[in-house]
Coordinates of C-alpha atoms and ligand atoms in Angstrom, one line a residue:
Chain D
X299 CA 57.5 -211.2 82.6
X300 CA 58.2 -214.1 80.3
X301 CA 58.4 -217.6 81.6
X302 CA 61.0 -220.1 80.2
X303 CA 58.0 -221.7 78.4
X304 CA 57.2 -218.3 76.8
X305 CA 60.8 -217.7 75.8
X306 CA 61.1 -221.2 74.3
X307 CA 57.8 -220.9 72.4
X308 CA 59.0 -217.5 71.0
X309 CA 62.3 -219.0 69.9
X310 CA 60.8 -222.0 68.2
X311 CA 58.0 -219.9 66.5
X312 CA 60.7 -217.4 65.3
X313 CA 62.9 -220.2 63.9
X314 CA 60.0 -221.6 62.0
X315 CA 58.9 -218.1 60.7
X316 CA 62.5 -217.2 59.6
X317 CA 63.1 -220.6 57.9
X318 CA 59.8 -220.4 56.0
X319 CA 60.6 -217.0 54.9
X320 CA 64.2 -217.8 53.9
X321 CA 63.3 -221.0 52.1
X322 CA 60.8 -219.1 50.0
X323 CA 63.2 -216.1 49.3
X324 CA 65.9 -218.4 48.1
X325 CA 63.9 -221.0 46.3
X326 CA 65.4 -220.1 42.9
X327 CA 69.0 -220.4 44.1
X328 CA 70.9 -223.6 43.2
X329 CA 73.4 -223.6 46.0
X330 CA 73.3 -225.9 49.0
X331 CA 71.5 -225.3 52.4
X332 CA 73.5 -225.6 55.6
X333 CA 72.0 -226.6 58.9
X334 CA 74.6 -225.8 61.6
X335 CA 73.7 -227.9 64.7
X336 CA 71.4 -230.8 64.4
X337 CA 70.4 -231.3 68.0
X338 CA 67.2 -233.2 68.4
X339 CA 66.5 -232.6 64.6
X340 CA 63.3 -230.5 64.9
X341 CA 64.4 -227.6 62.8
X342 CA 66.1 -230.0 60.3
X343 CA 62.8 -232.0 60.1
X344 CA 61.1 -228.7 59.3
X345 CA 63.7 -227.7 56.6
X346 CA 63.4 -231.0 54.9
X347 CA 59.7 -230.6 54.7
X348 CA 59.7 -227.0 53.3
X349 CA 62.7 -227.7 51.0
X350 CA 62.2 -231.3 49.9
X351 CA 64.2 -230.8 46.6
X352 CA 67.2 -228.9 47.9
X353 CA 70.6 -230.3 49.2
X354 CA 70.6 -229.9 53.0
X355 CA 74.0 -230.5 54.7
X356 CA 74.1 -230.8 58.5
X357 CA 77.1 -229.7 60.5
X358 CA 77.2 -231.4 63.8
X359 CA 79.8 -232.6 66.3
X360 CA 78.0 -235.7 67.4
X361 CA 74.7 -236.9 65.8
X362 CA 72.0 -237.6 68.5
X363 CA 68.8 -236.6 66.7
X364 CA 65.4 -238.3 66.8
X365 CA 65.4 -241.3 64.5
X366 CA 62.8 -239.6 62.3
X367 CA 65.0 -236.7 61.7
X368 CA 68.5 -238.2 61.2
X369 CA 70.1 -237.0 57.9
X370 CA 71.6 -239.5 55.4
X371 CA 75.3 -240.1 56.3
X372 CA 76.6 -238.3 53.1
X373 CA 74.7 -235.2 54.1
X374 CA 76.4 -235.0 57.6
X375 CA 79.6 -232.9 58.0
X376 CA 80.8 -234.4 61.2
X377 CA 83.1 -232.4 63.5
X378 CA 83.7 -229.0 64.9
X379 CA 82.2 -226.1 62.8
X380 CA 85.5 -224.2 63.1
X381 CA 87.0 -227.0 60.9
X382 CA 84.1 -228.2 58.9
X383 CA 83.0 -224.7 57.7
X384 CA 86.3 -223.8 56.2
X385 CA 86.4 -227.3 54.6
X386 CA 82.9 -226.7 53.2
X387 CA 84.1 -223.3 51.7
X388 CA 86.9 -225.2 49.9
X389 CA 84.4 -227.9 48.7
X390 CA 81.5 -225.7 47.7
X391 CA 82.9 -222.2 47.2
X392 CA 80.8 -219.1 48.3
X393 CA 77.6 -220.8 47.1
X394 CA 75.4 -221.5 50.2
X395 CA 71.9 -220.2 49.5
X396 CA 70.6 -220.6 53.1
X397 CA 72.5 -221.1 56.3
X398 CA 70.6 -221.8 59.6
X399 CA 72.5 -221.7 62.9
X400 CA 71.2 -222.6 66.3
X401 CA 74.4 -223.6 68.0
X402 CA 73.9 -222.0 71.4
X403 CA 73.1 -223.4 74.8
X404 CA 71.2 -221.4 77.4
X405 CA 74.3 -219.3 78.6
X406 CA 73.7 -216.0 76.9
X407 CA 77.3 -214.7 77.4
X408 CA 78.8 -217.9 76.0
X409 CA 76.5 -217.9 73.0
X410 CA 77.5 -214.3 72.2
X411 CA 81.2 -215.2 72.4
X412 CA 80.5 -218.2 70.1
X413 CA 78.6 -216.0 67.7
X414 CA 81.5 -213.5 67.5
X415 CA 84.0 -216.2 66.8
X416 CA 81.8 -218.0 64.3
X417 CA 80.8 -214.9 62.2
X418 CA 84.0 -214.6 60.2
X419 CA 83.9 -218.2 59.4
X420 CA 80.4 -218.2 58.1
X421 CA 80.8 -214.9 56.3
X422 CA 82.7 -216.0 53.1
X423 CA 80.4 -219.1 52.6
X424 CA 77.1 -217.3 51.9
X425 CA 76.3 -216.8 48.2
X426 CA 75.2 -213.4 46.9
X427 CA 71.5 -213.1 47.6
X428 CA 71.7 -216.0 50.1
X429 CA 70.2 -215.7 53.6
X430 CA 71.6 -216.7 57.0
X431 CA 69.1 -217.3 59.8
X432 CA 70.6 -217.3 63.3
X433 CA 69.2 -217.7 66.9
X434 CA 71.9 -215.3 68.1
X435 CA 73.0 -211.9 66.9
X436 CA 76.0 -212.3 64.6
X437 CA 79.0 -210.1 64.0
X438 CA 79.5 -209.7 60.3
X439 CA 81.6 -207.3 58.4
X440 CA 80.0 -207.5 55.0
X441 CA 76.7 -209.3 55.5
X442 CA 73.7 -207.1 56.3
X443 CA 70.7 -207.6 58.5
X444 CA 67.3 -208.1 57.0
X445 CA 63.9 -207.3 58.4
X446 CA 62.2 -210.3 60.2
X447 CA 59.0 -211.9 58.8
X448 CA 55.8 -210.9 60.7
X449 CA 55.5 -214.1 62.9
X450 CA 59.1 -213.8 64.2
X451 CA 59.7 -212.3 67.6
X452 CA 62.4 -209.5 67.7
X453 CA 65.5 -210.5 69.5
X454 CA 64.7 -214.3 69.3
X455 CA 66.2 -214.7 65.7
X456 CA 68.2 -212.7 63.2
X457 CA 68.4 -212.8 59.3
X458 CA 71.4 -211.7 57.3
X459 CA 72.1 -211.4 53.6
X460 CA 75.0 -211.0 51.2
X461 CA 74.4 -208.1 48.8
Chain Y
X250 CA 51.9 -232.1 56.7
X251 CA 53.2 -231.1 60.1
X252 CA 57.0 -231.2 60.7
X253 CA 58.3 -232.3 64.2
X254 CA 58.9 -228.6 64.8
X255 CA 55.2 -227.8 64.1
X256 CA 54.1 -230.6 66.3
X257 CA 56.3 -229.5 69.2
X258 CA 55.3 -225.8 68.9
X259 CA 51.6 -226.9 69.0
X260 CA 52.2 -229.0 72.1
X261 CA 54.0 -226.2 73.9
X262 CA 51.5 -223.5 72.8
X263 CA 48.6 -225.8 73.9
X264 CA 50.1 -226.4 77.3
X265 CA 50.5 -222.7 77.8
X266 CA 47.0 -222.0 76.8
X267 CA 45.5 -224.7 78.9
X268 CA 47.6 -223.8 82.0
X269 CA 46.7 -220.1 81.7
X270 CA 43.0 -221.1 81.3
X271 CA 43.1 -223.6 84.2
X272 CA 45.0 -221.3 86.6
X273 CA 42.4 -218.6 86.0
X274 CA 39.4 -220.8 86.3
X275 CA 40.7 -222.3 89.7
X276 CA 42.0 -219.2 91.2
X277 CA 39.6 -219.1 94.1
X278 CA 40.2 -222.7 95.1
X279 CA 42.4 -223.2 98.1
X280 CA 43.7 -226.8 97.3
X281 CA 47.3 -227.5 96.1
X282 CA 48.5 -227.5 92.4
X283 CA 50.2 -230.6 91.2
X284 CA 52.8 -230.8 88.3
X285 CA 53.3 -234.3 87.2
X286 CA 56.6 -234.7 85.4
X287 CA 59.2 -231.8 85.9
X288 CA 61.4 -232.6 82.9
X289 CA 63.3 -229.5 81.9
X290 CA 61.0 -227.4 84.1
X291 CA 59.6 -225.2 81.4
X292 CA 55.9 -225.7 82.3
X293 CA 56.8 -225.5 86.0
X294 CA 58.5 -222.2 85.4
X295 CA 55.3 -221.0 83.6
X296 CA 53.1 -222.3 86.4
X297 CA 55.1 -220.6 89.1
X298 CA 54.8 -217.4 87.2
X299 CA 51.1 -217.5 86.6
X300 CA 50.3 -218.9 90.1
X301 CA 52.9 -217.1 92.4
X302 CA 50.8 -217.4 95.5
X303 CA 49.7 -221.0 95.2
X304 CA 51.2 -224.2 96.6
X305 CA 52.8 -226.1 93.6
X306 CA 53.9 -229.7 94.3
X307 CA 56.1 -231.4 91.7
X308 CA 55.9 -235.2 91.1
X309 CA 59.1 -236.5 89.5
X310 CA 61.2 -239.6 89.4
X311 CA 64.6 -237.9 89.0
X312 CA 65.0 -234.1 89.2
X313 CA 67.0 -232.9 86.1
X314 CA 65.5 -229.5 85.5
X315 CA 67.2 -226.3 84.4
X316 CA 68.6 -224.6 87.6
X317 CA 66.2 -221.5 87.2
X318 CA 63.3 -223.9 87.3
X319 CA 64.1 -226.2 90.1
X320 CA 61.5 -226.5 92.9
X321 CA 62.3 -226.1 96.6
X322 CA 63.0 -229.5 98.0
X323 CA 60.0 -229.6 100.2
X324 CA 57.8 -229.2 97.2
X325 CA 59.2 -232.2 95.3
X326 CA 57.4 -235.5 95.7
X327 CA 60.2 -237.8 94.5
X328 CA 59.5 -241.2 93.1
X329 CA 57.2 -243.1 90.7
X330 CA 53.8 -241.4 90.4
X331 CA 52.1 -244.8 90.9
X332 CA 53.5 -244.5 94.5
X333 CA 53.7 -240.8 95.1
X334 CA 50.1 -240.0 93.9
X335 CA 48.4 -242.5 96.3
X336 CA 50.6 -241.0 99.0
X337 CA 49.5 -237.6 98.1
X338 CA 45.9 -238.6 98.3
X339 CA 46.4 -239.8 101.9
X340 CA 48.2 -236.5 102.7
X341 CA 46.0 -234.0 101.1
X342 CA 42.7 -235.8 100.5
X343 CA 40.6 -235.1 97.4
X344 CA 41.6 -231.4 97.2
X345 CA 43.8 -230.8 94.2
X346 CA 42.6 -227.7 92.4
X347 CA 44.8 -228.1 89.3
X348 CA 46.7 -231.1 88.1
X349 CA 49.0 -230.8 85.1
X350 CA 50.5 -234.0 83.6
X351 CA 53.2 -234.2 80.9
X352 CA 54.8 -237.5 81.7
X353 CA 55.1 -239.0 78.3
X354 CA 58.0 -239.5 75.9
X355 CA 57.6 -239.5 72.1
X356 CA 56.2 -243.0 71.7
X357 CA 52.5 -242.5 71.2
X358 CA 51.4 -246.0 72.0
X359 CA 53.5 -246.2 75.2
X360 CA 52.0 -242.8 76.3
X361 CA 48.5 -244.0 75.7
X362 CA 49.1 -247.1 77.8
X363 CA 50.6 -245.0 80.4
X364 CA 47.6 -242.6 80.4
X365 CA 45.2 -245.6 80.8
X366 CA 47.2 -246.8 83.8
X367 CA 47.5 -243.4 85.3
X368 CA 43.9 -242.3 85.0
X369 CA 42.4 -244.2 88.0
X370 CA 45.2 -243.0 90.2
X371 CA 44.6 -239.3 89.4
X372 CA 40.9 -239.5 89.4
X373 CA 40.2 -239.5 93.3
X374 CA 42.7 -236.6 93.9
X375 CA 41.0 -233.9 92.0
X376 CA 38.8 -231.6 94.0
X377 CA 35.2 -230.8 93.0
X378 CA 35.5 -228.0 90.4
X379 CA 39.2 -228.6 90.0
X380 CA 40.8 -229.0 86.5
X381 CA 43.2 -231.6 85.2
X382 CA 45.3 -230.6 82.1
X383 CA 47.0 -233.4 80.2
X384 CA 49.2 -233.8 77.1
X385 CA 47.6 -237.2 76.4
X386 CA 44.0 -238.3 76.3
X387 CA 43.1 -239.7 79.7
X388 CA 40.6 -242.5 80.6
X389 CA 38.5 -241.3 83.5
X390 CA 35.3 -242.9 84.8
X391 CA 33.9 -239.9 86.6
X392 CA 35.9 -236.8 85.4
X393 CA 34.5 -235.1 82.4
X394 CA 36.2 -233.4 79.4
X395 CA 36.0 -229.6 79.2
X396 CA 36.3 -227.4 76.0
X397 CA 39.8 -226.2 75.2
X398 CA 40.6 -222.4 75.3
X399 CA 41.0 -220.7 71.9
X400 CA 44.7 -220.9 71.6
X401 CA 45.0 -224.6 72.4
X402 CA 45.4 -227.0 69.4
X403 CA 42.8 -229.9 69.4
X404 CA 44.4 -233.3 70.1
X405 CA 47.5 -231.7 71.5
X406 CA 46.0 -231.3 75.0
X407 CA 43.0 -232.3 77.1
X408 CA 41.2 -230.7 80.0
X409 CA 39.0 -232.6 82.5
X410 CA 37.0 -231.5 85.5
X411 CA 35.3 -233.1 88.5
X412 CA 31.6 -232.1 88.7
Ligands
LIG264 C1 58.1 -234.6 79.0 S1 59.0 -234.5 80.5 C2 58.2 -233.1 81.2 C3 58.4 -231.8 80.5 C4 57.9 -230.6 81.2 N1 56.5 -230.4 81.1 C5 58.6 -229.3 80.7 O1 57.9 -228.4 80.2 O2 59.9 -229.2 80.8 C6 58.4 -235.9 81.4 C7 59.0 -236.1 82.8 O3 58.2 -237.0 83.5 C8 58.9 -237.8 84.3 N2 58.3 -239.1 84.5 C9 58.0 -240.0 83.5 N3 57.3 -241.1 84.1 C10 57.3 -240.9 85.4 C11 56.8 -241.6 86.6 N4 56.3 -242.9 86.4 N5 56.9 -241.1 87.8 C12 57.6 -239.9 88.0 N6 58.0 -239.1 86.9 C13 57.9 -239.6 85.7 C14 60.2 -238.0 83.5 O4 61.3 -238.2 84.4 C15 60.3 -236.6 82.8 O5 61.2 -235.7 83.5
LIG265 NI1 70.2 -220.6 82.4
LIG266 NI1 59.4 -241.0 67.4

Protein backbone atom coordinates (compact mmCIF):
# COMPACT_ATOMS: atom_id res chain seq x y z
CA UNK A 1 0.00 0.00 0.00
CA UNK A 2 1.12 3.55 -0.64
CA UNK A 3 1.73 5.98 2.21
CA UNK A 4 0.81 9.63 1.84
CA UNK A 5 4.53 10.23 1.34
CA UNK A 6 4.58 7.76 -1.58
CA UNK A 7 1.51 9.35 -3.16
CA UNK A 8 2.93 12.82 -2.80
CA UNK A 9 6.31 11.86 -4.27
CA UNK A 10 4.55 10.19 -7.20
CA UNK A 11 2.49 13.29 -7.84
CA UNK A 12 5.47 15.64 -7.78
CA UNK A 13 7.66 13.34 -9.90
CA UNK A 14 4.81 13.02 -12.41
CA UNK A 15 4.29 16.78 -12.60
CA UNK A 16 7.97 17.27 -13.29
CA UNK A 17 8.11 14.53 -15.93
CA UNK A 18 4.99 15.86 -17.70
CA UNK A 19 6.20 19.48 -17.59
CA UNK A 20 9.64 18.54 -18.95
CA UNK A 21 7.98 16.53 -21.72
CA UNK A 22 5.41 19.24 -22.59
CA UNK A 23 7.95 22.08 -22.52
CA UNK A 24 10.11 20.24 -24.99
CA UNK A 25 7.24 19.14 -27.25
CA UNK A 26 5.91 22.71 -27.55
CA UNK A 27 9.25 24.54 -27.67
CA UNK A 28 8.71 25.83 -31.22
CA UNK A 29 5.25 27.25 -30.50
CA UNK A 30 4.97 30.99 -29.95
CA UNK A 31 1.83 31.15 -27.79
CA UNK A 32 1.86 31.78 -24.03
CA UNK A 33 2.23 29.22 -21.23
CA UNK A 34 -0.43 29.17 -18.51
CA UNK A 35 0.11 27.98 -14.94
CA UNK A 36 -3.28 27.50 -13.26
CA UNK A 37 -2.79 27.62 -9.50
CA UNK A 38 0.45 29.03 -8.10
CA UNK A 39 0.32 27.65 -4.57
CA UNK A 40 3.76 27.47 -3.04
CA UNK A 41 5.28 28.12 -6.48
CA UNK A 42 7.30 24.90 -6.82
CA UNK A 43 5.99 23.90 -10.25
CA UNK A 44 6.14 27.54 -11.38
CA UNK A 45 9.80 27.63 -10.28
CA UNK A 46 10.39 24.55 -12.38
CA UNK A 47 8.52 25.94 -15.42
CA UNK A 48 10.55 29.14 -15.33
CA UNK A 49 13.71 27.11 -15.25
CA UNK A 50 12.89 24.82 -18.16
CA UNK A 51 11.21 27.60 -20.22
CA UNK A 52 13.29 30.72 -19.46
CA UNK A 53 12.42 32.44 -22.73
CA UNK A 54 8.70 31.85 -22.79
CA UNK A 55 5.83 33.98 -21.51
CA UNK A 56 4.39 32.25 -18.46
CA UNK A 57 1.13 33.63 -17.03
CA UNK A 58 -0.05 32.53 -13.60
CA UNK A 59 -3.74 32.23 -12.72
CA UNK A 60 -4.27 32.45 -8.98
CA UNK A 61 -6.95 33.63 -6.58
CA UNK A 62 -4.53 34.86 -3.91
CA UNK A 63 -0.75 34.89 -4.34
CA UNK A 64 0.98 33.22 -1.38
CA UNK A 65 4.04 31.67 -2.97
CA UNK A 66 7.59 31.38 -1.70
CA UNK A 67 9.41 34.71 -2.34
CA UNK A 68 11.87 32.98 -4.72
CA UNK A 69 8.97 31.84 -6.90
CA UNK A 70 6.67 34.83 -7.06
CA UNK A 71 5.83 35.92 -10.62
CA UNK A 72 6.16 39.52 -11.79
CA UNK A 73 2.91 41.41 -11.24
CA UNK A 74 2.12 41.75 -14.94
CA UNK A 75 2.29 37.98 -15.34
CA UNK A 76 -0.33 37.23 -12.65
CA UNK A 77 -3.98 36.94 -13.69
CA UNK A 78 -5.57 37.42 -10.32
CA UNK A 79 -9.03 36.06 -9.56
CA UNK A 80 -11.23 33.02 -9.98
CA UNK A 81 -10.23 30.90 -13.01
CA UNK A 82 -13.88 30.77 -14.08
CA UNK A 83 -13.55 34.51 -14.73
CA UNK A 84 -9.88 34.90 -15.60
CA UNK A 85 -9.76 32.05 -18.14
CA UNK A 86 -12.60 33.43 -20.31
CA UNK A 87 -10.90 36.84 -20.06
CA UNK A 88 -7.63 35.26 -21.19
CA UNK A 89 -9.41 33.70 -24.17
CA UNK A 90 -10.57 37.18 -25.21
CA UNK A 91 -7.10 38.63 -24.72
CA UNK A 92 -4.95 35.89 -26.27
CA UNK A 93 -7.34 33.95 -28.49
CA UNK A 94 -6.92 30.17 -28.82
CA UNK A 95 -3.13 30.36 -28.64
CA UNK A 96 -1.94 28.74 -25.39
CA UNK A 97 0.97 26.39 -26.15
CA UNK A 98 1.10 24.77 -22.73
CA UNK A 99 -1.41 24.82 -19.89
CA UNK A 100 -0.56 23.26 -16.52
CA UNK A 101 -3.31 22.83 -13.94
CA UNK A 102 -2.84 21.70 -10.36
CA UNK A 103 -5.85 23.24 -8.72
CA UNK A 104 -7.06 20.47 -6.52
CA UNK A 105 -6.96 19.94 -2.80
CA UNK A 106 -6.87 16.49 -1.26
CA UNK A 107 -10.59 15.78 -1.57
CA UNK A 108 -10.80 13.46 -4.57
CA UNK A 109 -14.49 13.95 -5.20
CA UNK A 110 -14.32 17.75 -5.05
CA UNK A 111 -11.31 17.72 -7.38
CA UNK A 112 -13.25 15.62 -9.86
CA UNK A 113 -16.25 17.97 -9.77
CA UNK A 114 -13.94 20.91 -10.23
CA UNK A 115 -12.21 19.25 -13.19
CA UNK A 116 -15.60 18.63 -14.82
CA UNK A 117 -16.59 22.27 -14.43
CA UNK A 118 -13.21 23.56 -15.56
CA UNK A 119 -12.80 21.41 -18.68
CA UNK A 120 -15.13 23.38 -21.02
CA UNK A 121 -13.50 26.63 -19.88
CA UNK A 122 -9.98 25.42 -20.71
CA UNK A 123 -10.92 23.63 -23.92
CA UNK A 124 -11.16 26.65 -26.30
CA UNK A 125 -7.93 28.24 -25.10
CA UNK A 126 -5.39 25.57 -26.09
CA UNK A 127 -3.70 26.17 -29.46
CA UNK A 128 -3.62 23.44 -32.08
CA UNK A 129 -0.65 21.23 -31.18
CA UNK A 130 -0.61 22.67 -27.66
CA UNK A 131 -0.48 20.48 -24.56
CA UNK A 132 -2.45 20.58 -21.34
CA UNK A 133 -0.93 18.89 -18.26
CA UNK A 134 -3.30 18.20 -15.35
CA UNK A 135 -3.08 16.56 -11.94
CA UNK A 136 -6.69 15.44 -12.33
CA UNK A 137 -8.51 13.64 -15.10
CA UNK A 138 -10.20 16.23 -17.30
CA UNK A 139 -13.48 15.99 -19.24
CA UNK A 140 -12.86 17.43 -22.69
CA UNK A 141 -15.04 17.06 -25.78
CA UNK A 142 -12.43 17.83 -28.42
CA UNK A 143 -9.03 17.57 -26.71
CA UNK A 144 -7.53 14.08 -26.73
CA UNK A 145 -5.39 12.26 -24.21
CA UNK A 146 -1.69 11.76 -24.93
CA UNK A 147 0.61 8.98 -23.62
CA UNK A 148 2.60 9.90 -20.49
CA UNK A 149 6.41 10.21 -20.55
CA UNK A 150 8.30 7.27 -18.95
CA UNK A 151 8.94 8.86 -15.51
CA UNK A 152 5.32 9.83 -14.90
CA UNK A 153 3.09 7.60 -12.77
CA UNK A 154 -0.21 6.53 -14.35
CA UNK A 155 -3.22 8.16 -12.68
CA UNK A 156 -1.12 10.83 -10.96
CA UNK A 157 -1.16 13.13 -14.03
CA UNK A 158 -2.79 13.49 -17.43
CA UNK A 159 -1.77 15.11 -20.72
CA UNK A 160 -4.15 16.32 -23.42
CA UNK A 161 -3.64 17.87 -26.84
CA UNK A 162 -5.65 19.76 -29.45
CA UNK A 163 -5.42 18.05 -32.84
CA UNK B 1 20.49 24.00 -11.93
CA UNK B 2 17.88 22.57 -9.62
CA UNK B 3 14.41 24.11 -9.38
CA UNK B 4 12.59 24.27 -6.07
CA UNK B 5 10.54 21.34 -7.37
CA UNK B 6 13.72 19.30 -7.93
CA UNK B 7 15.02 20.14 -4.45
CA UNK B 8 11.72 19.24 -2.85
CA UNK B 9 11.45 15.92 -4.69
CA UNK B 10 15.03 15.06 -3.71
CA UNK B 11 14.29 15.81 -0.07
CA UNK B 12 11.16 13.65 0.02
CA UNK B 13 12.74 10.78 -1.90
CA UNK B 14 15.72 10.91 0.46
CA UNK B 15 13.51 10.91 3.55
CA UNK B 16 11.69 7.86 2.26
CA UNK B 17 14.88 6.00 1.33
CA UNK B 18 16.48 6.74 4.72
CA UNK B 19 13.35 5.81 6.68
CA UNK B 20 12.96 2.53 4.76
CA UNK B 21 16.61 1.73 5.38
CA UNK B 22 16.54 2.69 9.08
CA UNK B 23 13.29 0.85 9.79
CA UNK B 24 14.73 -2.34 8.38
CA UNK B 25 18.12 -1.96 10.06
CA UNK B 26 16.51 -1.49 13.51
CA UNK B 27 13.64 -3.95 13.13
CA UNK B 28 14.89 -6.25 15.90
CA UNK B 29 15.31 -3.47 18.45
CA UNK B 30 12.62 -3.06 21.09
CA UNK B 31 12.95 0.63 21.92
CA UNK B 32 10.54 3.33 20.73
CA UNK B 33 10.64 5.26 17.46
CA UNK B 34 10.60 9.06 17.64
CA UNK B 35 9.26 11.38 14.92
CA UNK B 36 10.44 14.95 15.60
CA UNK B 37 8.17 17.42 13.76
CA UNK B 38 4.81 16.11 12.52
CA UNK B 39 4.00 18.89 10.06
CA UNK B 40 1.57 17.68 7.44
CA UNK B 41 2.14 14.09 8.63
CA UNK B 42 3.52 12.66 5.39
CA UNK B 43 6.64 11.08 6.84
CA UNK B 44 4.65 9.94 9.90
CA UNK B 45 2.15 8.26 7.55
CA UNK B 46 5.06 6.46 5.91
CA UNK B 47 6.62 5.44 9.24
CA UNK B 48 3.35 3.96 10.45
CA UNK B 49 3.07 1.99 7.26
CA UNK B 50 6.59 0.55 7.29
CA UNK B 51 6.63 0.00 11.10
CA UNK B 52 3.05 -1.03 11.93
CA UNK B 53 4.03 -2.94 15.07
CA UNK B 54 6.36 -0.42 16.63
CA UNK B 55 5.71 2.35 19.16
CA UNK B 56 6.01 5.66 17.32
CA UNK B 57 5.99 8.83 19.43
CA UNK B 58 5.55 12.20 17.76
CA UNK B 59 7.19 15.37 19.09
CA UNK B 60 5.37 18.48 17.89
CA UNK B 61 4.69 22.00 19.09
CA UNK B 62 1.24 22.27 17.55
CA UNK B 63 -0.53 19.40 15.78
CA UNK B 64 -1.79 20.49 12.34
CA UNK B 65 -1.46 17.32 10.29
CA UNK B 66 -3.74 15.86 7.66
CA UNK B 67 -6.60 13.98 9.41
CA UNK B 68 -5.46 10.65 7.89
CA UNK B 69 -2.06 11.09 9.55
CA UNK B 70 -2.87 12.36 13.01
CA UNK B 71 -1.33 10.25 15.78
CA UNK B 72 -3.37 8.96 18.74
CA UNK B 73 -3.26 11.47 21.60
CA UNK B 74 -1.18 9.27 23.88
CA UNK B 75 1.53 9.07 21.22
CA UNK B 76 1.98 12.84 20.90
CA UNK B 77 4.58 14.57 23.07
CA UNK B 78 3.29 18.10 22.79
CA UNK B 79 5.58 21.07 23.25
CA UNK B 80 8.98 22.43 22.33
CA UNK B 81 11.49 19.64 21.65
CA UNK B 82 14.00 21.35 23.94
CA UNK B 83 11.62 20.46 26.77
CA UNK B 84 9.95 17.29 25.52
CA UNK B 85 13.18 15.50 24.49
CA UNK B 86 14.81 15.80 27.95
CA UNK B 87 11.48 14.63 29.43
CA UNK B 88 11.50 11.65 27.03
CA UNK B 89 15.03 10.76 28.16
CA UNK B 90 13.79 10.60 31.75
CA UNK B 91 10.77 8.53 30.77
CA UNK B 92 12.36 6.07 28.32
CA UNK B 93 16.08 6.18 29.13
CA UNK B 94 18.63 5.89 26.29
CA UNK B 95 16.48 3.42 24.35
CA UNK B 96 15.28 5.07 21.11
CA UNK B 97 15.80 2.67 18.20
CA UNK B 98 15.04 5.19 15.46
CA UNK B 99 14.79 8.97 15.60
CA UNK B 100 13.64 10.93 12.56
CA UNK B 101 13.98 14.72 12.61
CA UNK B 102 12.50 17.12 10.06
CA UNK B 103 12.02 20.23 12.17
CA UNK B 104 13.34 22.89 9.82
CA UNK B 105 11.76 25.52 7.64
CA UNK B 106 13.25 26.78 4.38
CA UNK B 107 15.86 29.09 5.90
CA UNK B 108 19.12 27.15 5.60
CA UNK B 109 21.05 29.18 8.13
CA UNK B 110 18.33 28.99 10.78
CA UNK B 111 18.02 25.25 10.22
CA UNK B 112 21.76 24.86 10.75
CA UNK B 113 21.67 26.84 14.00
CA UNK B 114 18.72 24.77 15.14
CA UNK B 115 20.55 21.53 14.31
CA UNK B 116 23.57 22.68 16.35
CA UNK B 117 21.38 23.42 19.37
CA UNK B 118 19.36 20.22 19.00
CA UNK B 119 22.26 17.78 18.59
CA UNK B 120 23.33 17.55 22.27
CA UNK B 121 19.68 17.09 23.27
CA UNK B 122 19.17 14.16 20.90
CA UNK B 123 22.55 12.55 21.48
CA UNK B 124 21.88 10.81 24.86
CA UNK B 125 18.50 9.39 23.78
CA UNK B 126 19.56 7.09 20.93
CA UNK B 127 20.08 3.44 21.94
CA UNK B 128 23.26 1.62 21.05
CA UNK B 129 22.79 0.39 17.47
CA UNK B 130 19.94 2.85 16.96
CA UNK B 131 19.75 5.17 13.96
CA UNK B 132 18.97 8.85 13.67
CA UNK B 133 17.73 10.18 10.31
CA UNK B 134 17.87 13.95 9.79
CA UNK B 135 17.07 16.39 6.99
CA UNK B 136 19.85 18.67 8.25
CA UNK B 137 23.48 17.95 9.09
CA UNK B 138 23.75 17.33 12.84
CA UNK B 139 26.61 18.16 15.22
CA UNK B 140 27.14 15.13 17.45
CA UNK B 141 30.12 14.36 19.67
CA UNK B 142 29.65 10.62 20.01
CA UNK B 143 27.20 9.58 17.28
CA UNK B 144 28.83 8.72 13.96
CA UNK B 145 27.64 9.24 10.40
CA UNK B 146 26.48 6.23 8.38
CA UNK B 147 26.51 5.80 4.58
CA UNK B 148 23.22 6.66 2.85
CA UNK B 149 21.11 4.03 1.08
CA UNK B 150 21.29 4.08 -2.76
CA UNK B 151 18.08 6.06 -3.41
CA UNK B 152 18.94 8.92 -1.06
CA UNK B 153 20.46 12.12 -2.44
CA UNK B 154 23.72 13.27 -0.78
CA UNK B 155 23.26 16.43 1.26
CA UNK B 156 19.47 16.10 1.37
CA UNK B 157 19.55 13.76 4.40
CA UNK B 158 21.92 12.37 6.99
CA UNK B 159 22.02 9.17 9.05
CA UNK B 160 23.84 8.73 12.36
CA UNK B 161 24.32 5.80 14.71
CA UNK B 162 25.43 5.15 18.27
CA UNK B 163 28.24 2.59 18.39
C1 LIG C 1 8.89 20.53 7.99
S1 LIG C 1 7.63 20.19 9.15
C2 LIG C 1 7.65 18.43 9.21
C3 LIG C 1 7.10 17.78 7.95
C4 LIG C 1 6.89 16.28 8.05
N1 LIG C 1 8.16 15.57 8.06
C5 LIG C 1 6.03 15.79 6.89
O1 LIG C 1 6.51 14.95 6.10
O2 LIG C 1 4.87 16.21 6.75
C6 LIG C 1 8.36 20.72 10.67
C7 LIG C 1 7.48 20.61 11.91
O3 LIG C 1 8.31 20.76 13.07
C8 LIG C 1 7.61 21.46 14.08
N2 LIG C 1 8.61 22.12 14.94
C9 LIG C 1 9.54 23.03 14.56
N3 LIG C 1 10.28 23.40 15.61
C10 LIG C 1 9.81 22.73 16.69
C11 LIG C 1 10.16 22.71 18.08
N4 LIG C 1 11.15 23.47 18.56
N5 LIG C 1 9.48 21.88 18.90
C12 LIG C 1 8.46 21.11 18.41
N6 LIG C 1 8.09 21.09 17.13
C13 LIG C 1 8.74 21.90 16.27
C14 LIG C 1 6.76 22.45 13.30
O4 LIG C 1 5.62 22.81 14.07
C15 LIG C 1 6.41 21.67 12.02
O5 LIG C 1 5.15 21.06 12.15
NI1 LIG D 1 -7.72 13.52 2.85
NI1 LIG E 1 13.67 30.59 0.86
